[in-house]
Structures are given as structure tokens and as C-alpha cells.
Amino acid sequence: MKKVMTAIIMLLFTAGFVYGKDYMVTKQGGDYTVNIKMDKNPPVTGDNKIAITIQDKTGAEVTDAIVYIEYTMPAMPGMPAMNYKSATELKDKQYAAILNFSMSGAWNVAVKITRAGKTQSVKFNVDVS
Ligand SMILES: [Cu+2]
């Protein structure tokens, strides 16, 4: 048991080195595979830089989409639901934006990808500290 724990801790430690301190997640949705990177891990209350790369079904990089990021926190006691939307800007094949989380806790993030008049979403969750 102790060996397993040690192995897991080593693995986490190694993963930490490989990925540095960026928050990274890869998600699939519709026709796309989306790689999400944020400059803070865990993301923090206030500004977080986000950069996204998108691949289509063939693995080709998508650089002709209009991409928005919607981030929401459901209503909770004493707090109405919060909904925000950030436009992204394409820089070096990455769709970049700033997400401003107004409070800590669990947020739902949706990447909205529009191409040729068709919009598809890729969703993920973050725990903001
Ligand atoms: Cu809240």
C-alpha cells in the first residue's frame, strides 16, 4: 500500500514537472479536439490567461473559427447565477482570451466554436481558488 502511494506521489510529481505550472486539459466535443491551457494552476479569482488550440477530426489545426468562451457559476445561497463571455483572438494558431472569475469555487467553462455557420461546444470544469 505504501509503495503504491509512493508511486502515485512520484507520478504526480513527475507530471507536475512535465506540465510546469500551467493548467492543461484536453477535451473532445462535436468534431473537435480542444487543448486548453491556463497560466495559473489552479485558476485564481481575477484574471487568468487562457490559450486554446483546436484540431478537427483529421487532426488538422483549426485556425478559421470564431471562438468564444462562456463561463458560468450556477446560483448558490445568497448569490445569483453568474454568466460571462470572452471573445478570443487568434495568435500563433492559439485562440487567446482572459477569463475573469469573480469568485472562488466550481465554474463551468464552455468553448464555443463557430465555423461555416455551425457552432459546437466543448465543456470543462475548473475549481477556482
Ligand atoms: Cu458562487
PDB file of C-alpha atoms and ligand atoms in Angstrom:
ATOM      1  CA  MET A   1       0.000   0.000   0.000  1.00  0.00           C
ATOM      2  CA  LYS A   2       2.788   2.361   0.974  1.00  0.00           C
ATOM      3  CA  LYS A   3       4.613   1.524  -2.258  1.00  0.00           C
ATOM      4  CA  VAL A   4       1.510   2.353  -4.289  1.00  0.00           C
ATOM      5  CA  MET A   5       1.143   5.687  -2.519  1.00  0.00           C
ATOM      6  CA  THR A   6       4.791   6.476  -3.139  1.00  0.00           C
ATOM      7  CA  ALA A   7       4.373   5.569  -6.811  1.00  0.00           C
ATOM      8  CA  ILE A   8       1.325   7.829  -7.102  1.00  0.00           C
ATOM      9  CA  ILE A   9       3.084  10.708  -5.410  1.00  0.00           C
ATOM     10  CA  MET A  10       6.103  10.238  -7.691  1.00  0.00           C
ATOM     11  CA  LEU A  11       3.789  10.211 -10.707  1.00  0.00           C
ATOM     12  CA  LEU A  12       2.064  13.430  -9.650  1.00  0.00           C
ATOM     13  CA  PHE A  13       5.427  15.000  -9.009  1.00  0.00           C
ATOM     14  CA  THR A  14       6.709  13.979 -12.456  1.00  0.00           C
ATOM     15  CA  ALA A  15       3.521  15.195 -14.119  1.00  0.00           C
ATOM     16  CA  GLY A  16       3.995  18.499 -12.348  1.00  0.00           C
ATOM     17  CA  PHE A  17       7.441  18.807 -13.865  1.00  0.00           C
ATOM     18  CA  VAL A  18       6.301  17.881 -17.364  1.00  0.00           C
ATOM     19  CA  TYR A  19       3.445  20.366 -17.427  1.00  0.00           C
ATOM     20  CA  GLY A  20       5.099  23.117 -15.449  1.00  0.00           C
ATOM     21  CA  LYS A  21       2.646  25.227 -13.543  1.00  0.00           C
ATOM     22  CA  ASP A  22       0.129  25.755 -16.315  1.00  0.00           C
ATOM     23  CA  TYR A  23      -3.325  24.297 -16.039  1.00  0.00           C
ATOM     24  CA  MET A  24      -3.892  21.991 -19.008  1.00  0.00           C
ATOM     25  CA  VAL A  25      -6.787  19.914 -20.174  1.00  0.00           C
ATOM     26  CA  THR A  26      -7.766  18.236 -23.438  1.00  0.00           C
ATOM     27  CA  LYS A  27     -11.430  17.797 -24.267  1.00  0.00           C
ATOM     28  CA  GLN A  28     -13.417  16.381 -27.141  1.00  0.00           C
ATOM     29  CA  GLY A  29     -16.674  17.849 -28.358  1.00  0.00           C
ATOM     30  CA  GLY A  30     -18.522  17.637 -31.648  1.00  0.00           C
ATOM     31  CA  ASP A  31     -15.973  17.475 -34.468  1.00  0.00           C
ATOM     32  CA  TYR A  32     -13.156  18.915 -32.408  1.00  0.00           C
ATOM     33  CA  THR A  33     -10.377  18.129 -30.006  1.00  0.00           C
ATOM     34  CA  VAL A  34      -9.558  21.147 -27.895  1.00  0.00           C
ATOM     35  CA  ASN A  35      -6.400  21.710 -25.874  1.00  0.00           C
ATOM     36  CA  ILE A  36      -6.874  24.225 -23.115  1.00  0.00           C
ATOM     37  CA  LYS A  37      -4.072  25.916 -21.253  1.00  0.00           C
ATOM     38  CA  MET A  38      -4.372  28.466 -18.460  1.00  0.00           C
ATOM     39  CA  ASP A  39      -1.479  30.362 -16.955  1.00  0.00           C
ATOM     40  CA  LYS A  40      -2.463  29.630 -13.371  1.00  0.00           C
ATOM     41  CA  ASN A  41      -2.922  26.246 -11.743  1.00  0.00           C
ATOM     42  CA  PRO A  42      -5.327  26.159 -10.107  1.00  0.00           C
ATOM     43  CA  PRO A  43      -7.017  29.112 -11.815  1.00  0.00           C
ATOM     44  CA  VAL A  44      -7.489  32.059  -9.456  1.00  0.00           C
ATOM     45  CA  THR A  45     -10.117  34.648  -8.628  1.00  0.00           C
ATOM     46  CA  GLY A  46      -9.468  37.546 -11.009  1.00  0.00           C
ATOM     47  CA  ASP A  47      -7.706  37.426 -14.374  1.00  0.00           C
ATOM     48  CA  ASN A  48      -6.473  34.177 -15.913  1.00  0.00           C
ATOM     49  CA  LYS A  49      -4.957  33.931 -19.372  1.00  0.00           C
ATOM     50  CA  ILE A  50      -6.334  31.116 -21.453  1.00  0.00           C
ATOM     51  CA  ALA A  51      -4.955  29.774 -24.742  1.00  0.00           C
ATOM     52  CA  ILE A  52      -6.729  27.164 -26.822  1.00  0.00           C
ATOM     53  CA  THR A  53      -5.712  25.092 -29.804  1.00  0.00           C
ATOM     54  CA  ILE A  54      -8.312  23.238 -31.837  1.00  0.00           C
ATOM     55  CA  GLN A  55      -7.976  20.211 -34.077  1.00  0.00           C
ATOM     56  CA  ASP A  56     -10.566  18.793 -36.413  1.00  0.00           C
ATOM     57  CA  LYS A  57     -11.369  15.079 -36.898  1.00  0.00           C
ATOM     58  CA  THR A  58      -8.377  14.603 -39.180  1.00  0.00           C
ATOM     59  CA  GLY A  59      -6.006  16.132 -36.637  1.00  0.00           C
ATOM     60  CA  ALA A  60      -5.560  19.315 -38.661  1.00  0.00           C
ATOM     61  CA  GLU A  61      -5.192  22.546 -36.738  1.00  0.00           C
ATOM     62  CA  VAL A  62      -8.264  24.785 -36.963  1.00  0.00           C
ATOM     63  CA  THR A  63      -7.428  28.475 -37.376  1.00  0.00           C
ATOM     64  CA  ASP A  64     -10.509  29.791 -39.219  1.00  0.00           C
ATOM     65  CA  ALA A  65     -13.075  29.560 -36.423  1.00  0.00           C
ATOM     66  CA  ILE A  66     -14.769  32.199 -34.331  1.00  0.00           C
ATOM     67  CA  VAL A  67     -14.252  31.146 -30.738  1.00  0.00           C
ATOM     68  CA  TYR A  68     -15.977  32.425 -27.629  1.00  0.00           C
ATOM     69  CA  ILE A  69     -15.553  31.239 -24.097  1.00  0.00           C
ATOM     70  CA  GLU A  70     -18.544  31.236 -21.805  1.00  0.00           C
ATOM     71  CA  TYR A  71     -18.019  30.694 -18.113  1.00  0.00           C
ATOM     72  CA  THR A  72     -20.745  30.335 -15.589  1.00  0.00           C
ATOM     73  CA  MET A  73     -21.324  29.604 -11.943  1.00  0.00           C
ATOM     74  CA  PRO A  74     -24.743  28.270 -11.010  1.00  0.00           C
ATOM     75  CA  ALA A  75     -26.789  30.136  -8.401  1.00  0.00           C
ATOM     76  CA  MET A  76     -25.942  29.390  -4.808  1.00  0.00           C
ATOM     77  CA  PRO A  77     -27.339  30.639  -1.472  1.00  0.00           C
ATOM     78  CA  GLY A  78     -27.007  34.435  -1.454  1.00  0.00           C
ATOM     79  CA  MET A  79     -25.636  34.550  -4.989  1.00  0.00           C
ATOM     80  CA  PRO A  80     -27.496  34.609  -8.302  1.00  0.00           C
ATOM     81  CA  ALA A  81     -26.148  32.628 -11.276  1.00  0.00           C
ATOM     82  CA  MET A  82     -23.196  34.332 -12.934  1.00  0.00           C
ATOM     83  CA  ASN A  83     -22.592  34.225 -16.670  1.00  0.00           C
ATOM     84  CA  TYR A  84     -19.676  35.724 -18.571  1.00  0.00           C
ATOM     85  CA  LYS A  85     -18.459  35.600 -22.130  1.00  0.00           C
ATOM     86  CA  SER A  86     -14.991  36.339 -23.531  1.00  0.00           C
ATOM     87  CA  ALA A  87     -14.072  36.696 -27.181  1.00  0.00           C
ATOM     88  CA  THR A  88     -10.797  35.108 -28.242  1.00  0.00           C
ATOM     89  CA  GLU A  89      -8.113  36.443 -30.515  1.00  0.00           C
ATOM     90  CA  LEU A  90      -6.048  34.175 -32.757  1.00  0.00           C
ATOM     91  CA  LYS A  91      -2.313  34.482 -32.082  1.00  0.00           C
ATOM     92  CA  ASP A  92       0.228  31.918 -33.296  1.00  0.00           C
ATOM     93  CA  LYS A  93      -2.521  29.368 -34.015  1.00  0.00           C
ATOM     94  CA  GLN A  94      -3.827  29.768 -30.464  1.00  0.00           C
ATOM     95  CA  TYR A  95      -7.129  31.312 -29.508  1.00  0.00           C
ATOM     96  CA  ALA A  96      -6.297  33.548 -26.566  1.00  0.00           C
ATOM     97  CA  ALA A  97      -8.514  35.298 -24.055  1.00  0.00           C
ATOM     98  CA  ILE A  98      -8.683  36.418 -20.466  1.00  0.00           C
ATOM     99  CA  LEU A  99     -11.169  34.874 -18.079  1.00  0.00           C
ATOM    100  CA  ASN A 100     -12.056  36.887 -15.004  1.00  0.00           C
ATOM    101  CA  PHE A 101     -13.512  34.651 -12.317  1.00  0.00           C
ATOM    102  CA  SER A 102     -15.400  36.795  -9.822  1.00  0.00           C
ATOM    103  CA  MET A 103     -15.302  34.240  -7.026  1.00  0.00           C
ATOM    104  CA  SER A 104     -13.655  31.008  -5.992  1.00  0.00           C
ATOM    105  CA  GLY A 105     -15.350  27.653  -6.434  1.00  0.00           C
ATOM    106  CA  ALA A 106     -16.532  25.466  -9.295  1.00  0.00           C
ATOM    107  CA  TRP A 107     -17.080  27.117 -12.667  1.00  0.00           C
ATOM    108  CA  ASN A 108     -18.419  25.631 -15.871  1.00  0.00           C
ATOM    109  CA  VAL A 109     -16.494  26.685 -18.937  1.00  0.00           C
ATOM    110  CA  ALA A 110     -17.730  26.206 -22.495  1.00  0.00           C
ATOM    111  CA  VAL A 111     -15.600  26.801 -25.574  1.00  0.00           C
ATOM    112  CA  LYS A 112     -17.969  27.786 -28.409  1.00  0.00           C
ATOM    113  CA  ILE A 113     -16.502  27.103 -31.822  1.00  0.00           C
ATOM    114  CA  THR A 114     -18.230  28.550 -34.892  1.00  0.00           C
ATOM    115  CA  ARG A 115     -17.187  27.556 -38.389  1.00  0.00           C
ATOM    116  CA  ALA A 116     -19.191  27.790 -41.597  1.00  0.00           C
ATOM    117  CA  GLY A 117     -22.230  28.936 -39.631  1.00  0.00           C
ATOM    118  CA  LYS A 118     -22.219  25.915 -37.329  1.00  0.00           C
ATOM    119  CA  THR A 119     -21.493  26.254 -33.607  1.00  0.00           C
ATOM    120  CA  GLN A 120     -20.237  23.406 -31.450  1.00  0.00           C
ATOM    121  CA  SER A 121     -19.251  23.435 -27.787  1.00  0.00           C
ATOM    122  CA  VAL A 122     -16.586  21.804 -25.719  1.00  0.00           C
ATOM    123  CA  LYS A 123     -17.152  21.940 -21.982  1.00  0.00           C
ATOM    124  CA  PHE A 124     -14.971  21.555 -18.947  1.00  0.00           C
ATOM    125  CA  ASN A 125     -14.967  22.487 -15.272  1.00  0.00           C
ATOM    126  CA  VAL A 126     -12.437  24.362 -13.206  1.00  0.00           C
ATOM    127  CA  ASP A 127     -12.005  24.738  -9.497  1.00  0.00           C
ATOM    128  CA  VAL A 128     -11.033  28.342  -8.921  1.00  0.00           C
ATOM    129  CA  SER A 129      -9.006  29.098  -5.823  1.00  0.00           C
TER     130      SER A 129
HETATM  131 CU    CU B   1     -20.865  31.499  -6.451  1.00  0.00          CU
END
